Short mmCIF file of C-alpha atoms in Angstrom, two decimals:
data_model
loop_
_atom_site.label_atom_id
_atom_site.label_comp_id
_atom_site.label_asym_id
_atom_site.label_seq_id
_atom_site.Cartn_x
_atom_site.Cartn_y
_atom_site.Cartn_z
CA UNK A 1 0.03 0.07 0.49
CA UNK A 2 1.78 2.81 -0.94
CA UNK A 3 1.26 5.71 1.52
CA UNK A 4 2.65 9.73 2.01
CA UNK A 5 3.34 12.10 4.94
CA UNK A 6 3.21 16.20 4.66
CA UNK A 7 5.88 17.42 4.77
CA UNK A 8 6.56 20.54 7.55
CA UNK A 9 6.25 20.90 10.34
CA UNK A 10 2.58 22.50 11.95
CA UNK A 11 2.20 25.01 14.45
CA UNK A 12 0.40 22.98 17.11
CA UNK A 13 2.34 20.78 17.75
CA UNK A 14 2.31 18.98 21.19
CA UNK A 15 5.04 16.54 20.76
CA UNK A 16 7.76 15.44 18.03
CA UNK A 17 6.20 17.24 15.05
CA UNK A 18 2.18 16.95 13.88
CA UNK A 19 1.09 16.44 9.95
CA UNK A 20 -0.65 14.16 7.63
CA UNK A 21 -0.44 10.78 6.07
CA UNK A 22 -2.39 8.90 3.38
CA UNK A 23 -2.87 5.95 2.30
CA UNK A 24 -3.84 4.01 -1.35
CA UNK A 25 -4.37 0.47 -2.24
CA UNK A 26 -6.23 -0.76 -5.80
CA UNK A 27 -8.12 -4.63 -5.19
CA UNK A 28 -9.33 -5.21 -8.89
CA UNK A 29 -11.96 -2.45 -9.64
CA UNK A 30 -12.21 -1.56 -5.95
CA UNK A 31 -9.83 1.32 -4.97
CA UNK A 32 -9.59 1.43 -0.63
CA UNK A 33 -8.85 5.22 0.94
CA UNK A 34 -6.89 5.36 4.30
CA UNK A 35 -6.31 9.63 6.33
CA UNK A 36 -5.79 11.41 9.07
CA UNK A 37 -3.60 12.74 11.47
CA UNK A 38 -0.27 11.52 12.37
CA UNK A 39 2.62 12.15 15.19
CA UNK A 40 5.88 12.11 13.77
CA UNK A 41 8.64 11.45 16.53
CA UNK A 42 11.93 10.46 15.45
CA UNK A 43 13.52 11.02 11.97
CA UNK A 44 15.43 8.76 9.33
CA UNK A 45 15.34 5.29 9.88
CA UNK A 46 14.66 5.56 13.45
CA UNK A 47 11.60 8.17 12.95
CA UNK A 48 8.02 6.68 13.76
CA UNK A 49 4.80 7.76 13.00
CA UNK A 50 1.72 7.39 14.39
CA UNK A 51 -2.08 7.80 13.82
CA UNK A 52 -3.82 10.47 16.96
CA UNK A 53 -7.38 9.09 15.77
CA UNK A 54 -8.88 6.63 14.17
CA UNK A 55 -7.84 7.19 10.52
CA UNK A 56 -10.80 8.19 7.88
CA UNK A 57 -11.40 5.37 5.59
CA UNK A 58 -12.98 5.52 1.95
CA UNK A 59 -13.49 2.70 -0.90
CA UNK A 60 -14.27 3.79 -4.79
CA UNK A 61 -16.02 1.12 -6.92
CA UNK A 62 -14.94 2.08 -10.29
CA UNK A 63 -16.26 -0.39 -12.44
CA UNK A 64 -12.86 -1.79 -13.89
CA UNK A 65 -9.64 -2.29 -13.37
CA UNK A 66 -7.85 0.16 -15.98
CA UNK A 67 -10.66 2.54 -14.15
CA UNK A 68 -8.97 1.63 -10.85
CA UNK A 69 -5.31 1.31 -11.83
CA UNK A 70 -5.95 5.62 -13.14
CA UNK A 71 -8.23 6.45 -10.05
CA UNK A 72 -5.06 5.18 -8.08
CA UNK A 73 -2.14 7.01 -10.34
CA UNK A 74 -3.92 10.16 -10.66
CA UNK A 75 -4.75 9.59 -6.55
CA UNK A 76 -0.97 9.10 -5.73
CA UNK A 77 0.23 12.21 -8.23
CA UNK A 78 -2.29 14.48 -6.76
CA UNK A 79 0.11 13.97 -3.51
CA UNK A 80 2.89 14.39 -4.72
CA UNK A 81 1.74 17.80 -6.12
CA UNK A 82 0.90 19.18 -2.59
CA UNK A 83 3.97 17.82 -0.74
CA UNK A 84 3.97 15.13 0.59
CA UNK A 85 6.72 12.34 0.28
CA UNK A 86 6.67 8.60 0.36
CA UNK A 87 6.50 6.72 3.67
CA UNK A 88 8.14 3.42 3.91
CA UNK A 89 7.41 1.87 7.19
CA UNK A 90 3.75 1.19 8.63
CA UNK A 91 1.68 4.04 10.73
CA UNK A 92 1.46 2.32 14.31
CA UNK A 93 -2.85 3.11 16.05
CA UNK A 94 -0.98 5.08 18.78
CA UNK A 95 2.10 5.58 21.04
CA UNK A 96 2.52 3.18 24.15
CA UNK A 97 1.58 4.60 27.04
CA UNK A 98 4.56 4.18 28.66
CA UNK A 99 6.32 6.32 25.98
CA UNK A 100 2.56 9.92 26.98
CA UNK A 101 3.83 8.89 30.93
CA UNK A 102 7.30 9.66 30.14
CA UNK A 103 8.96 12.04 32.59
CA UNK A 104 10.07 15.43 31.57
CA UNK A 105 13.01 18.04 32.01
CA UNK A 106 14.05 21.14 31.04
CA UNK A 107 16.53 21.75 28.29
CA UNK A 108 17.83 25.03 26.34
CA UNK A 109 19.24 25.54 22.74
CA UNK A 110 20.46 27.48 19.82
CA UNK A 111 17.53 25.45 17.53
CA UNK A 112 18.18 26.01 13.47
CA UNK A 113 16.23 26.08 10.76
CA UNK A 114 16.70 25.12 7.85
CA UNK A 115 14.37 25.84 4.22
CA UNK A 116 14.53 25.27 0.56
CA UNK A 117 13.58 28.62 -1.08
CA UNK A 118 11.32 27.29 -3.91
CA UNK A 119 11.66 23.85 -3.24
CA UNK A 120 8.48 23.17 -4.99
CA UNK A 121 9.00 24.66 -8.50
CA UNK A 122 12.10 23.55 -8.27
CA UNK A 123 11.16 19.60 -8.60
CA UNK A 124 8.85 20.02 -11.02
CA UNK A 125 11.38 21.55 -13.31
CA UNK A 126 14.18 19.33 -12.54
CA UNK A 127 11.99 16.47 -13.03
CA UNK A 128 11.36 13.28 -10.05
CA UNK A 129 15.16 11.65 -10.32
CA UNK A 130 17.28 14.22 -10.89
CA UNK A 131 15.46 16.24 -7.91
CA UNK A 132 16.55 13.30 -5.20
CA UNK A 133 19.54 12.96 -6.61
CA UNK A 134 20.45 16.70 -5.60
CA UNK A 135 18.10 16.03 -2.44
CA UNK A 136 20.45 13.53 -1.14
CA UNK A 137 23.24 15.61 -1.48
CA UNK A 138 21.76 18.32 0.17
CA UNK A 139 21.39 16.18 2.69
CA UNK A 140 24.36 15.04 2.62
CA UNK A 141 26.58 18.75 2.81
CA UNK A 142 24.31 19.51 5.70
CA UNK A 143 24.86 17.09 8.30
CA UNK A 144 28.53 16.66 6.86
CA UNK A 145 27.97 20.90 8.85
CA UNK A 146 25.53 20.02 11.69
CA UNK A 147 28.86 17.17 12.63
CA UNK A 148 31.73 20.33 12.55
CA UNK A 149 29.73 21.91 14.51
CA UNK A 150 28.05 19.66 17.33
CA UNK A 151 24.84 20.21 16.16
CA UNK A 152 21.74 18.31 16.65
CA UNK A 153 20.34 16.77 14.05
CA UNK A 154 15.93 16.90 15.87
CA UNK A 155 14.10 16.71 12.35
CA UNK A 156 14.14 16.34 8.50
CA UNK A 157 10.28 18.83 6.76
CA UNK A 158 10.82 16.91 3.82
CA UNK A 159 13.48 19.65 2.17
CA UNK A 160 14.14 21.36 5.26
CA UNK A 161 16.25 20.60 8.92
CA UNK A 162 16.06 21.36 12.47
CA UNK A 163 18.21 20.98 15.09
CA UNK A 164 20.17 22.18 17.88
CA UNK A 165 23.10 23.60 19.37
CA UNK A 166 24.73 24.22 22.65
CA UNK A 167 25.67 27.65 21.50
CA UNK A 168 25.03 30.16 19.42
CA UNK A 169 27.89 31.68 17.42
CA UNK A 170 28.32 27.16 16.80
CA UNK A 171 24.55 27.93 15.84
CA UNK A 172 25.33 30.83 13.02
CA UNK A 173 27.76 29.38 11.85
CA UNK A 174 26.25 25.81 10.65
CA UNK A 175 24.10 28.31 9.10
CA UNK A 176 26.30 30.00 6.58
CA UNK A 177 29.15 27.22 6.46
CA UNK A 178 25.13 25.36 4.97
CA UNK A 179 24.28 28.52 2.93
CA UNK A 180 27.66 28.37 0.77
CA UNK A 181 27.62 24.25 0.77
CA UNK A 182 24.47 23.65 -0.77
CA UNK A 183 25.21 27.44 -3.34
CA UNK A 184 27.20 25.24 -5.44
CA UNK A 185 24.36 22.62 -6.21
CA UNK A 186 22.13 25.16 -7.92
CA UNK A 187 20.10 25.87 -4.18
CA UNK A 188 19.97 28.93 -2.03
CA UNK A 189 17.82 28.44 1.97
CA UNK A 190 16.67 30.27 4.24
CA UNK A 191 17.73 29.62 8.47
CA UNK A 192 15.97 30.75 11.31
CA UNK A 193 17.44 30.74 14.78
CA UNK A 194 15.77 31.03 17.86
CA UNK A 195 17.37 30.05 21.61
CA UNK A 196 15.13 29.36 24.23
CA UNK A 197 13.43 26.58 26.79
CA UNK A 198 11.88 23.15 25.39
CA UNK A 199 11.35 19.72 27.46
CA UNK A 200 12.53 16.59 26.47
CA UNK A 201 10.68 13.26 27.35
CA UNK A 202 11.04 10.38 26.00
CA UNK A 203 14.30 11.11 24.11
CA UNK A 204 11.69 13.37 22.24
CA UNK A 205 12.41 17.68 21.81
CA UNK A 206 8.42 19.80 22.54
CA UNK A 207 8.21 23.30 23.47
CA UNK A 208 7.28 26.71 22.02
CA UNK A 209 10.66 28.03 20.80
CA UNK A 210 10.86 25.71 17.37
CA UNK A 211 7.48 27.18 16.97
CA UNK A 212 9.33 30.48 17.16
CA UNK A 213 12.27 28.95 15.09
CA UNK A 214 10.02 27.37 12.01
CA UNK A 215 8.21 31.34 12.02
CA UNK A 216 11.88 33.29 12.02
CA UNK A 217 12.33 30.82 9.23
CA UNK A 218 9.68 32.18 7.12
CA UNK A 219 10.41 36.12 7.72
CA UNK A 220 13.90 35.16 6.31
CA UNK A 221 14.81 35.98 2.66
CA UNK A 222 17.25 34.18 -0.40
CA UNK A 223 20.11 33.52 1.30
CA UNK A 224 19.27 35.24 4.73
CA UNK A 225 20.32 33.95 8.32
CA UNK A 226 18.32 35.54 10.66
CA UNK A 227 17.71 35.49 14.08
CA UNK A 228 16.01 36.08 17.36
CA UNK A 229 16.37 38.50 20.34
CA UNK A 230 17.00 35.84 22.36
CA UNK A 231 19.96 35.13 19.81
CA UNK A 232 21.04 38.72 19.81
CA UNK A 233 21.08 38.65 23.23
CA UNK A 234 23.32 36.06 24.02
CA UNK A 235 26.57 37.54 21.34
CA UNK A 236 27.27 40.64 23.17
CA UNK A 237 30.36 39.80 23.39
CA UNK A 238 29.96 38.09 19.37
CA UNK A 239 32.28 39.32 16.65
CA UNK A 240 29.49 38.25 14.56
CA UNK A 241 27.72 41.34 12.79
CA UNK A 242 24.52 41.46 12.78
CA UNK A 243 21.15 44.55 11.12
CA UNK A 244 17.56 45.22 13.10
CA UNK A 245 15.74 43.06 10.76
CA UNK A 246 12.66 44.71 12.50
CA UNK A 247 10.08 43.59 14.68
CA UNK A 248 7.36 41.57 13.55
CA UNK A 249 4.13 39.52 14.55
CA UNK A 250 5.49 35.26 13.94
CA UNK A 251 2.23 33.61 13.60
CA UNK A 252 0.42 31.48 16.14
CA UNK A 253 3.41 32.66 17.99
CA UNK A 254 1.95 35.48 21.19
CA UNK A 255 3.74 39.45 20.91
CA UNK A 256 5.61 40.95 18.13
CA UNK A 257 10.50 40.18 17.84
CA UNK A 258 12.41 42.26 16.56
CA UNK A 259 13.83 39.93 14.45
CA UNK A 260 17.77 40.39 13.51
CA UNK A 261 19.72 39.67 10.04
CA UNK A 262 23.57 37.99 10.89
CA UNK A 263 25.55 40.07 7.75
CA UNK A 264 28.49 38.92 6.53
#
C-alpha cells in the first residue's frame, strides 16, 4: 500500500511534530483510501509515525481494473504535488502509554531551521529522479556541517532540517557554512535561529521555542540567516555582526519579536 506523509512542521505540535498521512490500495476494480492526522517522532531510519486518532477511510468502486488503476495513479500524483513524501515504514495506531507518561525535563538550546527556497518549483522543473539525487547531496552537505559544528539533528521536514546547538555562535557558524555548501548544488536556503527552553520526554523534544524558530526562518529571504532577539542578546561579546531586521508578528506566536540578519 503506497503511503505518503505531508511535509512540514505544524504550528500546533504537542510532541515531536504533527502532520497528515495518506494511503491508497487497489484491489481489482476497487480503490481503498485512508487518511488522517499523525504524530512523527525521530528522524531518518528511526522515524516513527502514529495515527493521532482512527484514520478516515473510503472505498471507491471504479467498475473496471483499468479505471481503478487510473484513479489510483491520479490520486498518488496529486499527493506528490501537495508537498507529500513517500512513507516507507508502518503507521501505528497509537503510541505506547509508557512513552506518553515519560517524565519531562527542561533544556536550553539554540534552535536552527533550514529551508530550501522555491523547492516545489525546482522539483517540478528538474523531475523526480534528478531532484532526488540533488536532495541526497543536499542532506549530505547539511549533515556534514552539523557534525562539524556539533549540532544535533532533531527532524527533517521534506526539504529542511531542524537542529539544536548548545551555543548560538556554533548555530550561526553552521548556518552560514550550510548556505555556502548548498550553493554549489544550485540551491538557495533561508535560515532562522532562536534560543529558548524546551522539554525532553523519552528522548523527544517539545516546546514553543521550536515553533518560534520555524516562524523566524519563514521571515527570511533567499540566502538570509535571521536570528531572534533571544539569540542576539546571547551574542553581546561576539564578533559576529547583525543588522536590525525590524519587529515582526510571528504567526501563531504570542507578542512581537525583533529579528536580526547575520551580516557576511
